[in-house]
Amino acid sequence: MAARPREIKLVIIGDSGVGKSSLVLRFVTQSFKPFSESTIGASFMSKVIELDGQTVKVQIWDTAGQEKYKSLAPMYYRGAAAAIVVYDITRRESFGTLQRWVSELQEKGPRDLRIMVAGNKKDLEGDRQVAAEEAEAYAESIGARYMETSAKDDMAVQDLFLSLCQQVPLVS
Ligand code: GDP
């Protein structure tokens, strides 16, 4: 019988400062640290979730500063089933470089990787530099879904991780 995988490796990618570590921290511990140092972000965290009554362990790999080298170590995405690609809605540049991260994942990552594009810092709506429609169109063009989040105000963070895990194929 087809079942949810017992473990899901999920990678989170995007420019430095977009809020990757904050999203992971919010998802895993329901907290937010306003002055987190971007390079000190936890490189690895896990959380046990329930999907349709089944227990699944989500192992989350944060880039922990690798993004500065503009390329990812293969061990980082090896065996990954899901990826969250994050940009900051108040920083247009971070949306531009997102495409590079996605290309790298699509070229070198697992074939059936499920991708979610996340526009973070939605609480800073007044400083928005990228329209939601534009990001949505981009996500659609790569066969991904798009969501807007705030790690600070806890907007759609659980939903982001859970709905991505829902998309991971069942195993027999
Ligand atoms: P990373 O380098 O991508 O892991 O980014 P961090 O998680 O370290 O966050 C970078 C900075 O943005 C930190 O000062 C965070 O407190 C801040 N930050 C992260 N998420 C949000 C958010 O949703 N809203 C706001 N206003 N600030 C955020």
Short mmCIF file of C-alpha atoms and ligand atoms in Angstrom, two decimals:
data_model
loop_
_atom_site.label_atom_id
_atom_site.label_comp_id
_atom_site.label_asym_id
_atom_site.label_seq_id
_atom_site.Cartn_x
_atom_site.Cartn_y
_atom_site.Cartn_z
CA MET A 1 0.00 0.00 0.00
CA ALA A 2 1.27 3.46 -0.83
CA ALA A 3 2.25 5.47 2.23
CA ARG A 4 3.92 8.72 3.13
CA PRO A 5 7.70 8.46 3.30
CA ARG A 6 8.82 8.14 6.92
CA GLU A 7 11.44 10.83 6.44
CA ILE A 8 11.55 13.79 4.12
CA LYS A 9 14.75 15.68 3.44
CA LEU A 10 13.87 19.28 2.76
CA VAL A 11 16.39 21.91 1.70
CA ILE A 12 15.90 25.65 2.05
CA ILE A 13 17.71 27.93 -0.35
CA GLY A 14 17.94 31.62 -1.21
CA ASP A 15 20.16 34.64 -0.79
CA SER A 16 21.69 35.48 2.55
CA GLY A 17 19.35 37.54 4.73
CA VAL A 18 16.03 36.56 3.10
CA GLY A 19 14.94 34.78 6.27
CA LYS A 20 15.71 31.10 5.69
CA SER A 21 16.91 30.39 9.22
CA SER A 22 14.03 32.42 10.64
CA LEU A 23 11.48 30.39 8.66
CA VAL A 24 13.02 27.12 9.88
CA LEU A 25 13.12 28.38 13.45
CA ARG A 26 9.50 29.50 13.25
CA PHE A 27 8.39 26.19 11.78
CA VAL A 28 10.32 24.03 14.23
CA THR A 29 10.13 26.00 17.48
CA GLN A 30 7.35 28.57 16.91
CA SER A 31 9.75 31.40 17.77
CA PHE A 32 11.49 34.35 16.14
CA LYS A 33 14.82 36.01 16.93
CA PRO A 34 14.90 39.56 15.58
CA PHE A 35 18.66 39.88 15.43
CA SER A 36 19.73 36.48 14.23
CA GLU A 37 23.11 36.54 12.53
CA SER A 38 22.59 35.12 9.09
CA THR A 39 25.65 32.88 9.11
CA ILE A 40 24.88 31.45 12.53
CA GLY A 41 21.66 29.91 11.29
CA ALA A 42 21.17 26.31 12.28
CA SER A 43 22.42 24.14 9.46
CA PHE A 44 20.21 21.21 10.35
CA MET A 45 16.93 20.86 12.21
CA SER A 46 14.15 18.33 12.20
CA LYS A 47 10.51 18.21 13.14
CA VAL A 48 8.05 15.38 13.38
CA ILE A 49 4.74 16.15 11.71
CA GLU A 50 1.49 14.35 11.01
CA LEU A 51 0.35 14.02 7.43
CA ASP A 52 -3.06 12.39 7.01
CA GLY A 53 -2.60 10.60 10.30
CA GLN A 54 0.87 9.35 9.45
CA THR A 55 4.02 10.38 11.30
CA VAL A 56 6.72 11.90 9.11
CA LYS A 57 10.10 13.25 10.19
CA VAL A 58 11.09 16.32 8.22
CA GLN A 59 14.82 16.91 8.10
CA ILE A 60 15.55 20.48 7.14
CA TRP A 61 18.88 21.49 5.69
CA ASP A 62 19.65 25.18 5.81
CA THR A 63 22.49 26.47 3.62
CA ALA A 64 24.21 27.98 6.68
CA GLY A 65 26.20 30.48 4.65
CA GLN A 66 26.93 28.30 1.59
CA GLU A 67 24.92 30.73 -0.50
CA LYS A 68 27.80 33.15 -0.20
CA TYR A 69 29.86 30.85 -2.39
CA LYS A 70 27.15 31.05 -5.08
CA SER A 71 26.99 27.30 -5.43
CA LEU A 72 25.81 24.40 -3.32
CA ALA A 73 27.65 21.33 -2.11
CA PRO A 74 26.11 18.19 -3.71
CA MET A 75 25.68 16.51 -0.31
CA TYR A 76 23.33 19.30 0.54
CA TYR A 77 20.66 18.36 -1.98
CA ARG A 78 21.46 14.65 -2.38
CA GLY A 79 18.40 12.63 -1.41
CA ALA A 80 16.25 15.72 -0.98
CA ALA A 81 12.55 15.30 -1.75
CA ALA A 82 11.53 18.94 -1.30
CA ALA A 83 13.02 22.40 -1.61
CA ILE A 84 11.86 25.80 -0.44
CA VAL A 85 13.37 28.60 -2.50
CA VAL A 86 13.09 31.86 -0.58
CA TYR A 87 13.39 35.49 -1.57
CA ASP A 88 12.65 38.69 0.36
CA ILE A 89 9.68 40.63 -1.05
CA THR A 90 11.39 43.89 -0.04
CA ARG A 91 14.61 43.09 -1.91
CA ARG A 92 14.20 42.72 -5.67
CA GLU A 93 17.74 41.48 -6.06
CA SER A 94 16.94 38.40 -3.99
CA PHE A 95 14.14 37.55 -6.44
CA GLY A 96 16.53 37.87 -9.38
CA THR A 97 19.08 35.45 -7.97
CA LEU A 98 16.37 32.95 -7.06
CA GLN A 99 16.37 31.72 -10.65
CA ARG A 100 20.02 30.80 -10.39
CA TRP A 101 19.36 28.69 -7.31
CA VAL A 102 16.45 26.98 -9.01
CA SER A 103 18.54 26.22 -12.12
CA GLU A 104 21.25 24.70 -9.99
CA LEU A 105 18.71 22.55 -8.17
CA GLN A 106 17.03 21.46 -11.38
CA GLU A 107 20.32 20.66 -13.10
CA LYS A 108 22.08 18.90 -10.25
CA GLY A 109 19.40 17.98 -7.73
CA PRO A 110 17.12 14.94 -7.61
CA ARG A 111 14.82 14.51 -10.59
CA ASP A 112 11.52 14.47 -8.72
CA LEU A 113 12.32 17.30 -6.30
CA ARG A 114 9.19 19.22 -5.29
CA ILE A 115 9.80 22.96 -5.15
CA MET A 116 7.95 25.75 -3.35
CA VAL A 117 8.79 29.40 -3.94
CA ALA A 118 8.38 31.56 -0.82
CA GLY A 119 8.22 35.36 -0.73
CA ASN A 120 9.21 36.15 2.87
CA LYS A 121 8.87 39.32 5.04
CA LYS A 122 5.25 39.84 4.05
CA ASP A 123 4.87 41.90 7.23
CA LEU A 124 6.90 44.62 5.45
CA GLU A 125 4.22 45.10 2.79
CA GLY A 126 4.96 48.84 2.50
CA ASP A 127 8.50 48.12 1.29
CA ARG A 128 7.46 45.54 -1.27
CA GLN A 129 9.58 45.46 -4.45
CA VAL A 130 8.14 42.38 -6.15
CA ALA A 131 4.43 41.97 -6.98
CA ALA A 132 2.89 38.71 -5.85
CA GLU A 133 1.58 38.11 -9.40
CA GLU A 134 5.09 38.26 -10.83
CA ALA A 135 6.41 35.74 -8.33
CA GLU A 136 3.38 33.53 -8.90
CA ALA A 137 3.97 33.55 -12.66
CA TYR A 138 7.61 32.64 -12.12
CA ALA A 139 6.71 29.76 -9.78
CA GLU A 140 4.22 28.45 -12.31
CA SER A 141 6.86 28.59 -15.06
CA ILE A 142 9.05 26.16 -13.12
CA GLY A 143 6.19 23.90 -12.05
CA ALA A 144 6.27 25.11 -8.48
CA ARG A 145 3.77 26.73 -6.14
CA TYR A 146 4.11 30.18 -4.59
CA MET A 147 3.37 31.34 -1.07
CA GLU A 148 4.03 34.53 0.87
CA THR A 149 5.19 34.26 4.45
CA SER A 150 6.37 36.18 7.47
CA ALA A 151 8.66 34.36 9.87
CA LYS A 152 8.36 37.41 12.11
CA ASP A 153 4.56 37.57 12.31
CA ASP A 154 4.03 33.84 11.78
CA MET A 155 2.12 34.18 8.53
CA ALA A 156 1.67 30.98 6.51
CA VAL A 157 4.89 29.40 7.80
CA GLN A 158 3.36 26.09 8.93
CA ASP A 159 1.33 25.99 5.76
CA LEU A 160 4.45 26.52 3.64
CA PHE A 161 6.27 23.49 5.05
CA LEU A 162 3.22 21.27 5.40
CA SER A 163 1.80 21.83 1.95
CA LEU A 164 5.21 21.18 0.41
CA CYS A 165 5.55 17.92 2.35
CA GLN A 166 2.05 16.97 1.17
CA GLN A 167 3.34 17.13 -2.42
CA VAL A 168 6.13 14.62 -1.86
CA PRO A 169 5.20 11.38 -3.66
CA LEU A 170 3.97 8.42 -1.69
CA VAL A 171 6.16 5.34 -1.40
CA SER A 172 5.07 1.71 -1.49
P1 GDP B 1 19.00 33.88 6.23
O1 GDP B 1 20.37 34.44 6.05
O2 GDP B 1 18.29 33.71 4.92
O3 GDP B 1 18.96 32.61 7.04
O4 GDP B 1 18.14 34.96 7.02
P2 GDP B 1 17.82 35.12 8.59
O5 GDP B 1 16.79 34.12 9.01
O6 GDP B 1 19.09 35.12 9.35
O7 GDP B 1 17.14 36.55 8.60
C1 GDP B 1 17.82 37.71 8.18
C2 GDP B 1 17.24 38.93 8.86
O8 GDP B 1 15.90 39.13 8.45
C3 GDP B 1 17.20 38.78 10.39
O9 GDP B 1 17.48 40.04 10.96
C4 GDP B 1 15.77 38.37 10.67
O10 GDP B 1 15.35 38.75 11.95
C5 GDP B 1 15.01 39.11 9.57
N1 GDP B 1 13.77 38.43 9.17
C6 GDP B 1 13.63 37.12 8.87
N2 GDP B 1 12.36 36.84 8.53
C7 GDP B 1 11.67 38.00 8.63
C8 GDP B 1 10.29 38.37 8.40
O11 GDP B 1 9.41 37.57 8.05
N3 GDP B 1 9.98 39.70 8.59
C9 GDP B 1 10.90 40.62 8.96
N4 GDP B 1 10.48 41.87 9.12
N5 GDP B 1 12.20 40.32 9.19
C10 GDP B 1 12.57 39.02 9.03
#
